Amino acid sequence: MPSTGRAAPPSSEAARALREVLRIAGDTRAALARRLGIGATDAAAIDHLVSSPEPLGPVELGNRLGIRSASATALVDRLVQAGHIARTPHPHDRRRLSLQVTEGAVGEVLEALRPMLVGVDRAVARLTPDQAEATAAFLREVAQVMRDYVADTPDEPPGSRADRG
């Protein structure tokens, strides 16, 4: 087979299955947004706020979503107005605000995710303890590989204005 200059697709069954999980994750977020009656960006914002180990302010949230400051402000205003998030004092810097997902929004998200979470729990329950341990270790390693990839990615693509100046 001639080379196209592209990286070879994953060759193992496990790698192909993981790629499928990663691909469907985007569809899952869109499905969650539809179930909640909100936009995909709003659902992504809530996901970032729920899963972030450190408090996020509007600027950090906008950066994670890849949107401009004005768009992040409009997003935050919309989510606050809908009762999904609240602006709270930052725990370490009283000059800043942090964004917190409301208890009501967490409950709505968990209820909307319930069918999927039950299915995942059923799949995990079928694993032996050794399989579950090996799977968890594998997934933690893959997550670290993905975190490293994100951390090592430049803020601007090659050839952008940042490289020209």
PDB file of C-alpha atoms in Angstrom:
ATOM      1  CA  MET A   1       0.000   0.000   0.000  1.00  0.00           C
ATOM      2  CA  PRO A   2       1.508   3.416  -0.932  1.00  0.00           C
ATOM      3  CA  SER A   3       2.345   5.837   1.842  1.00  0.00           C
ATOM      4  CA  THR A   4       0.178   8.961   2.059  1.00  0.00           C
ATOM      5  CA  GLY A   5       2.486  10.697   4.509  1.00  0.00           C
ATOM      6  CA  ARG A   6      -0.164  10.344   7.212  1.00  0.00           C
ATOM      7  CA  ALA A   7       0.256   8.518  10.480  1.00  0.00           C
ATOM      8  CA  ALA A   8      -0.876   4.929  10.301  1.00  0.00           C
ATOM      9  CA  PRO A   9      -4.268   4.260  11.872  1.00  0.00           C
ATOM     10  CA  PRO A  10      -4.230   2.264  15.098  1.00  0.00           C
ATOM     11  CA  SER A  11      -3.539  -1.349  14.281  1.00  0.00           C
ATOM     12  CA  SER A  12      -4.690  -3.183  17.396  1.00  0.00           C
ATOM     13  CA  GLU A  13      -8.287  -3.967  18.228  1.00  0.00           C
ATOM     14  CA  ALA A  14      -7.896  -2.145  21.569  1.00  0.00           C
ATOM     15  CA  ALA A  15      -6.564   0.995  19.855  1.00  0.00           C
ATOM     16  CA  ARG A  16      -9.424   0.935  17.325  1.00  0.00           C
ATOM     17  CA  ALA A  17     -11.981   0.507  20.120  1.00  0.00           C
ATOM     18  CA  LEU A  18     -10.467   3.411  22.051  1.00  0.00           C
ATOM     19  CA  ARG A  19     -10.556   5.619  18.929  1.00  0.00           C
ATOM     20  CA  GLU A  20     -14.260   4.784  18.603  1.00  0.00           C
ATOM     21  CA  VAL A  21     -14.862   5.765  22.241  1.00  0.00           C
ATOM     22  CA  LEU A  22     -13.064   9.068  21.660  1.00  0.00           C
ATOM     23  CA  ARG A  23     -15.023   9.736  18.472  1.00  0.00           C
ATOM     24  CA  ILE A  24     -18.390   9.009  20.072  1.00  0.00           C
ATOM     25  CA  ALA A  25     -17.544  11.209  23.082  1.00  0.00           C
ATOM     26  CA  GLY A  26     -18.214  14.303  20.962  1.00  0.00           C
ATOM     27  CA  ASP A  27     -21.567  12.883  19.893  1.00  0.00           C
ATOM     28  CA  THR A  28     -22.336  12.129  23.538  1.00  0.00           C
ATOM     29  CA  ARG A  29     -21.731  15.752  24.535  1.00  0.00           C
ATOM     30  CA  ALA A  30     -24.055  16.916  21.734  1.00  0.00           C
ATOM     31  CA  ALA A  31     -26.710  14.418  22.875  1.00  0.00           C
ATOM     32  CA  LEU A  32     -26.389  15.683  26.457  1.00  0.00           C
ATOM     33  CA  ALA A  33     -26.855  19.265  25.254  1.00  0.00           C
ATOM     34  CA  ARG A  34     -30.036  18.250  23.399  1.00  0.00           C
ATOM     35  CA  ARG A  35     -31.365  16.395  26.460  1.00  0.00           C
ATOM     36  CA  LEU A  36     -30.728  19.490  28.589  1.00  0.00           C
ATOM     37  CA  GLY A  37     -32.158  21.847  25.974  1.00  0.00           C
ATOM     38  CA  ILE A  38     -28.946  23.880  25.772  1.00  0.00           C
ATOM     39  CA  GLY A  39     -26.310  24.480  23.118  1.00  0.00           C
ATOM     40  CA  ALA A  40     -23.239  22.298  22.680  1.00  0.00           C
ATOM     41  CA  THR A  41     -20.926  25.105  23.844  1.00  0.00           C
ATOM     42  CA  ASP A  42     -23.036  25.572  26.979  1.00  0.00           C
ATOM     43  CA  ALA A  43     -22.799  21.836  27.705  1.00  0.00           C
ATOM     44  CA  ALA A  44     -19.036  21.926  27.109  1.00  0.00           C
ATOM     45  CA  ALA A  45     -18.723  24.863  29.514  1.00  0.00           C
ATOM     46  CA  ILE A  46     -20.618  23.002  32.232  1.00  0.00           C
ATOM     47  CA  ASP A  47     -18.450  19.938  31.624  1.00  0.00           C
ATOM     48  CA  HIS A  48     -15.251  21.990  31.988  1.00  0.00           C
ATOM     49  CA  LEU A  49     -16.517  23.605  35.187  1.00  0.00           C
ATOM     50  CA  VAL A  50     -17.588  20.298  36.737  1.00  0.00           C
ATOM     51  CA  SER A  51     -14.391  18.456  35.845  1.00  0.00           C
ATOM     52  CA  SER A  52     -11.798  21.163  36.529  1.00  0.00           C
ATOM     53  CA  PRO A  53      -9.666  20.486  39.614  1.00  0.00           C
ATOM     54  CA  GLU A  54      -9.114  24.234  40.089  1.00  0.00           C
ATOM     55  CA  PRO A  55     -11.707  27.019  40.086  1.00  0.00           C
ATOM     56  CA  LEU A  56     -12.234  28.584  36.671  1.00  0.00           C
ATOM     57  CA  GLY A  57     -13.114  32.176  35.948  1.00  0.00           C
ATOM     58  CA  PRO A  58     -14.704  33.448  32.755  1.00  0.00           C
ATOM     59  CA  VAL A  59     -11.322  34.000  31.060  1.00  0.00           C
ATOM     60  CA  GLU A  60     -10.041  30.486  31.829  1.00  0.00           C
ATOM     61  CA  LEU A  61     -13.332  28.976  30.720  1.00  0.00           C
ATOM     62  CA  GLY A  62     -13.196  30.907  27.450  1.00  0.00           C
ATOM     63  CA  ASN A  63      -9.622  29.735  26.871  1.00  0.00           C
ATOM     64  CA  ARG A  64     -10.583  26.105  27.432  1.00  0.00           C
ATOM     65  CA  LEU A  65     -13.477  26.449  25.008  1.00  0.00           C
ATOM     66  CA  GLY A  66     -11.365  28.329  22.462  1.00  0.00           C
ATOM     67  CA  ILE A  67     -13.695  31.332  22.388  1.00  0.00           C
ATOM     68  CA  ARG A  68     -12.992  35.048  22.658  1.00  0.00           C
ATOM     69  CA  SER A  69     -13.505  37.046  25.834  1.00  0.00           C
ATOM     70  CA  ALA A  70     -16.729  38.706  24.661  1.00  0.00           C
ATOM     71  CA  SER A  71     -18.191  35.328  23.694  1.00  0.00           C
ATOM     72  CA  ALA A  72     -17.152  33.859  27.048  1.00  0.00           C
ATOM     73  CA  THR A  73     -18.870  36.725  28.863  1.00  0.00           C
ATOM     74  CA  ALA A  74     -22.071  36.190  26.869  1.00  0.00           C
ATOM     75  CA  LEU A  75     -21.873  32.440  27.557  1.00  0.00           C
ATOM     76  CA  VAL A  76     -21.414  32.971  31.301  1.00  0.00           C
ATOM     77  CA  ASP A  77     -24.252  35.512  31.398  1.00  0.00           C
ATOM     78  CA  ARG A  78     -26.535  33.043  29.589  1.00  0.00           C
ATOM     79  CA  LEU A  79     -25.643  30.156  31.944  1.00  0.00           C
ATOM     80  CA  VAL A  80     -26.093  32.343  35.034  1.00  0.00           C
ATOM     81  CA  GLN A  81     -29.464  33.596  33.734  1.00  0.00           C
ATOM     82  CA  ALA A  82     -30.575  29.975  33.130  1.00  0.00           C
ATOM     83  CA  GLY A  83     -29.545  29.018  36.685  1.00  0.00           C
ATOM     84  CA  HIS A  84     -26.853  26.570  35.525  1.00  0.00           C
ATOM     85  CA  ILE A  85     -23.877  28.374  37.050  1.00  0.00           C
ATOM     86  CA  ALA A  86     -23.196  31.045  39.669  1.00  0.00           C
ATOM     87  CA  ARG A  87     -20.441  33.619  39.951  1.00  0.00           C
ATOM     88  CA  THR A  88     -18.666  33.254  43.308  1.00  0.00           C
ATOM     89  CA  PRO A  89     -15.612  34.874  44.871  1.00  0.00           C
ATOM     90  CA  HIS A  90     -12.417  33.100  43.870  1.00  0.00           C
ATOM     91  CA  PRO A  91     -11.178  31.018  46.817  1.00  0.00           C
ATOM     92  CA  HIS A  92      -7.558  32.262  46.558  1.00  0.00           C
ATOM     93  CA  ASP A  93      -7.805  35.711  44.917  1.00  0.00           C
ATOM     94  CA  ARG A  94     -10.589  37.947  46.137  1.00  0.00           C
ATOM     95  CA  ARG A  95     -10.123  40.258  43.129  1.00  0.00           C
ATOM     96  CA  ARG A  96     -11.334  37.486  40.816  1.00  0.00           C
ATOM     97  CA  LEU A  97     -14.528  35.554  40.310  1.00  0.00           C
ATOM     98  CA  SER A  98     -14.873  31.847  39.857  1.00  0.00           C
ATOM     99  CA  LEU A  99     -17.735  29.995  38.252  1.00  0.00           C
ATOM    100  CA  GLN A 100     -19.577  27.217  40.050  1.00  0.00           C
ATOM    101  CA  VAL A 101     -22.123  24.822  38.582  1.00  0.00           C
ATOM    102  CA  THR A 102     -25.322  25.009  40.629  1.00  0.00           C
ATOM    103  CA  GLU A 103     -26.646  21.960  42.470  1.00  0.00           C
ATOM    104  CA  GLY A 104     -29.735  22.072  40.268  1.00  0.00           C
ATOM    105  CA  ALA A 105     -27.620  21.920  37.104  1.00  0.00           C
ATOM    106  CA  VAL A 106     -25.543  19.039  38.473  1.00  0.00           C
ATOM    107  CA  GLY A 107     -28.760  17.162  39.204  1.00  0.00           C
ATOM    108  CA  GLU A 108     -30.102  17.846  35.689  1.00  0.00           C
ATOM    109  CA  VAL A 109     -26.847  16.653  34.106  1.00  0.00           C
ATOM    110  CA  LEU A 110     -26.743  13.470  36.195  1.00  0.00           C
ATOM    111  CA  GLU A 111     -30.382  12.717  35.365  1.00  0.00           C
ATOM    112  CA  ALA A 112     -29.764  13.310  31.651  1.00  0.00           C
ATOM    113  CA  LEU A 113     -26.666  11.068  31.773  1.00  0.00           C
ATOM    114  CA  ARG A 114     -28.344   8.327  33.830  1.00  0.00           C
ATOM    115  CA  PRO A 115     -29.108   5.947  30.917  1.00  0.00           C
ATOM    116  CA  MET A 116     -25.510   6.084  29.728  1.00  0.00           C
ATOM    117  CA  LEU A 117     -24.025   5.834  33.236  1.00  0.00           C
ATOM    118  CA  VAL A 118     -26.181   2.787  34.016  1.00  0.00           C
ATOM    119  CA  GLY A 119     -24.971   1.134  30.803  1.00  0.00           C
ATOM    120  CA  VAL A 120     -21.338   1.890  31.629  1.00  0.00           C
ATOM    121  CA  ASP A 121     -21.809   0.503  35.141  1.00  0.00           C
ATOM    122  CA  ARG A 122     -23.279  -2.694  33.634  1.00  0.00           C
ATOM    123  CA  ALA A 123     -20.282  -3.076  31.330  1.00  0.00           C
ATOM    124  CA  VAL A 124     -17.848  -2.529  34.210  1.00  0.00           C
ATOM    125  CA  ALA A 125     -19.728  -5.022  36.401  1.00  0.00           C
ATOM    126  CA  ARG A 126     -19.030  -7.750  33.822  1.00  0.00           C
ATOM    127  CA  LEU A 127     -15.263  -7.332  34.290  1.00  0.00           C
ATOM    128  CA  THR A 128     -13.335  -9.502  36.704  1.00  0.00           C
ATOM    129  CA  PRO A 129     -11.483  -7.564  39.413  1.00  0.00           C
ATOM    130  CA  ASP A 130      -8.196  -8.105  37.511  1.00  0.00           C
ATOM    131  CA  GLN A 131      -9.748  -6.921  34.243  1.00  0.00           C
ATOM    132  CA  ALA A 132     -11.225  -3.863  35.962  1.00  0.00           C
ATOM    133  CA  GLU A 133      -7.850  -3.007  37.510  1.00  0.00           C
ATOM    134  CA  ALA A 134      -6.029  -3.433  34.185  1.00  0.00           C
ATOM    135  CA  THR A 135      -8.670  -1.396  32.348  1.00  0.00           C
ATOM    136  CA  ALA A 136      -8.470   1.434  34.884  1.00  0.00           C
ATOM    137  CA  ALA A 137      -4.672   1.505  34.645  1.00  0.00           C
ATOM    138  CA  PHE A 138      -4.858   1.536  30.845  1.00  0.00           C
ATOM    139  CA  LEU A 139      -7.402   4.368  30.791  1.00  0.00           C
ATOM    140  CA  ARG A 140      -5.363   6.439  33.280  1.00  0.00           C
ATOM    141  CA  GLU A 141      -2.286   5.996  31.068  1.00  0.00           C
ATOM    142  CA  VAL A 142      -4.205   6.990  27.928  1.00  0.00           C
ATOM    143  CA  ALA A 143      -5.610  10.034  29.758  1.00  0.00           C
ATOM    144  CA  GLN A 144      -2.075  11.071  30.704  1.00  0.00           C
ATOM    145  CA  VAL A 145      -0.900  10.653  27.096  1.00  0.00           C
ATOM    146  CA  MET A 146      -3.782  12.894  26.019  1.00  0.00           C
ATOM    147  CA  ARG A 147      -3.027  15.489  28.742  1.00  0.00           C
ATOM    148  CA  ASP A 148       0.610  15.551  27.602  1.00  0.00           C
ATOM    149  CA  TYR A 149      -0.493  16.017  23.989  1.00  0.00           C
ATOM    150  CA  VAL A 150      -2.707  18.962  24.987  1.00  0.00           C
ATOM    151  CA  ALA A 151       0.023  20.526  27.145  1.00  0.00           C
ATOM    152  CA  ASP A 152       2.634  20.185  24.388  1.00  0.00           C
ATOM    153  CA  THR A 153       0.433  21.785  21.713  1.00  0.00           C
ATOM    154  CA  PRO A 154       1.391  25.384  20.854  1.00  0.00           C
ATOM    155  CA  ASP A 155      -1.221  28.091  21.426  1.00  0.00           C
ATOM    156  CA  GLU A 156      -0.998  29.189  17.793  1.00  0.00           C
ATOM    157  CA  PRO A 157      -0.747  27.012  14.709  1.00  0.00           C
ATOM    158  CA  PRO A 158       2.491  27.134  12.664  1.00  0.00           C
ATOM    159  CA  GLY A 159       2.551  30.106  10.304  1.00  0.00           C
ATOM    160  CA  SER A 160       0.169  32.165  12.433  1.00  0.00           C
ATOM    161  CA  ARG A 161       0.666  35.815  13.337  1.00  0.00           C
ATOM    162  CA  ALA A 162       2.483  34.834  16.546  1.00  0.00           C
ATOM    163  CA  ASP A 163       5.227  33.214  14.441  1.00  0.00           C
ATOM    164  CA  ARG A 164       5.541  36.168  12.064  1.00  0.00           C
ATOM    165  CA  GLY A 165       6.165  38.936  14.550  1.00  0.00           C
TER     166      GLY A 165
END
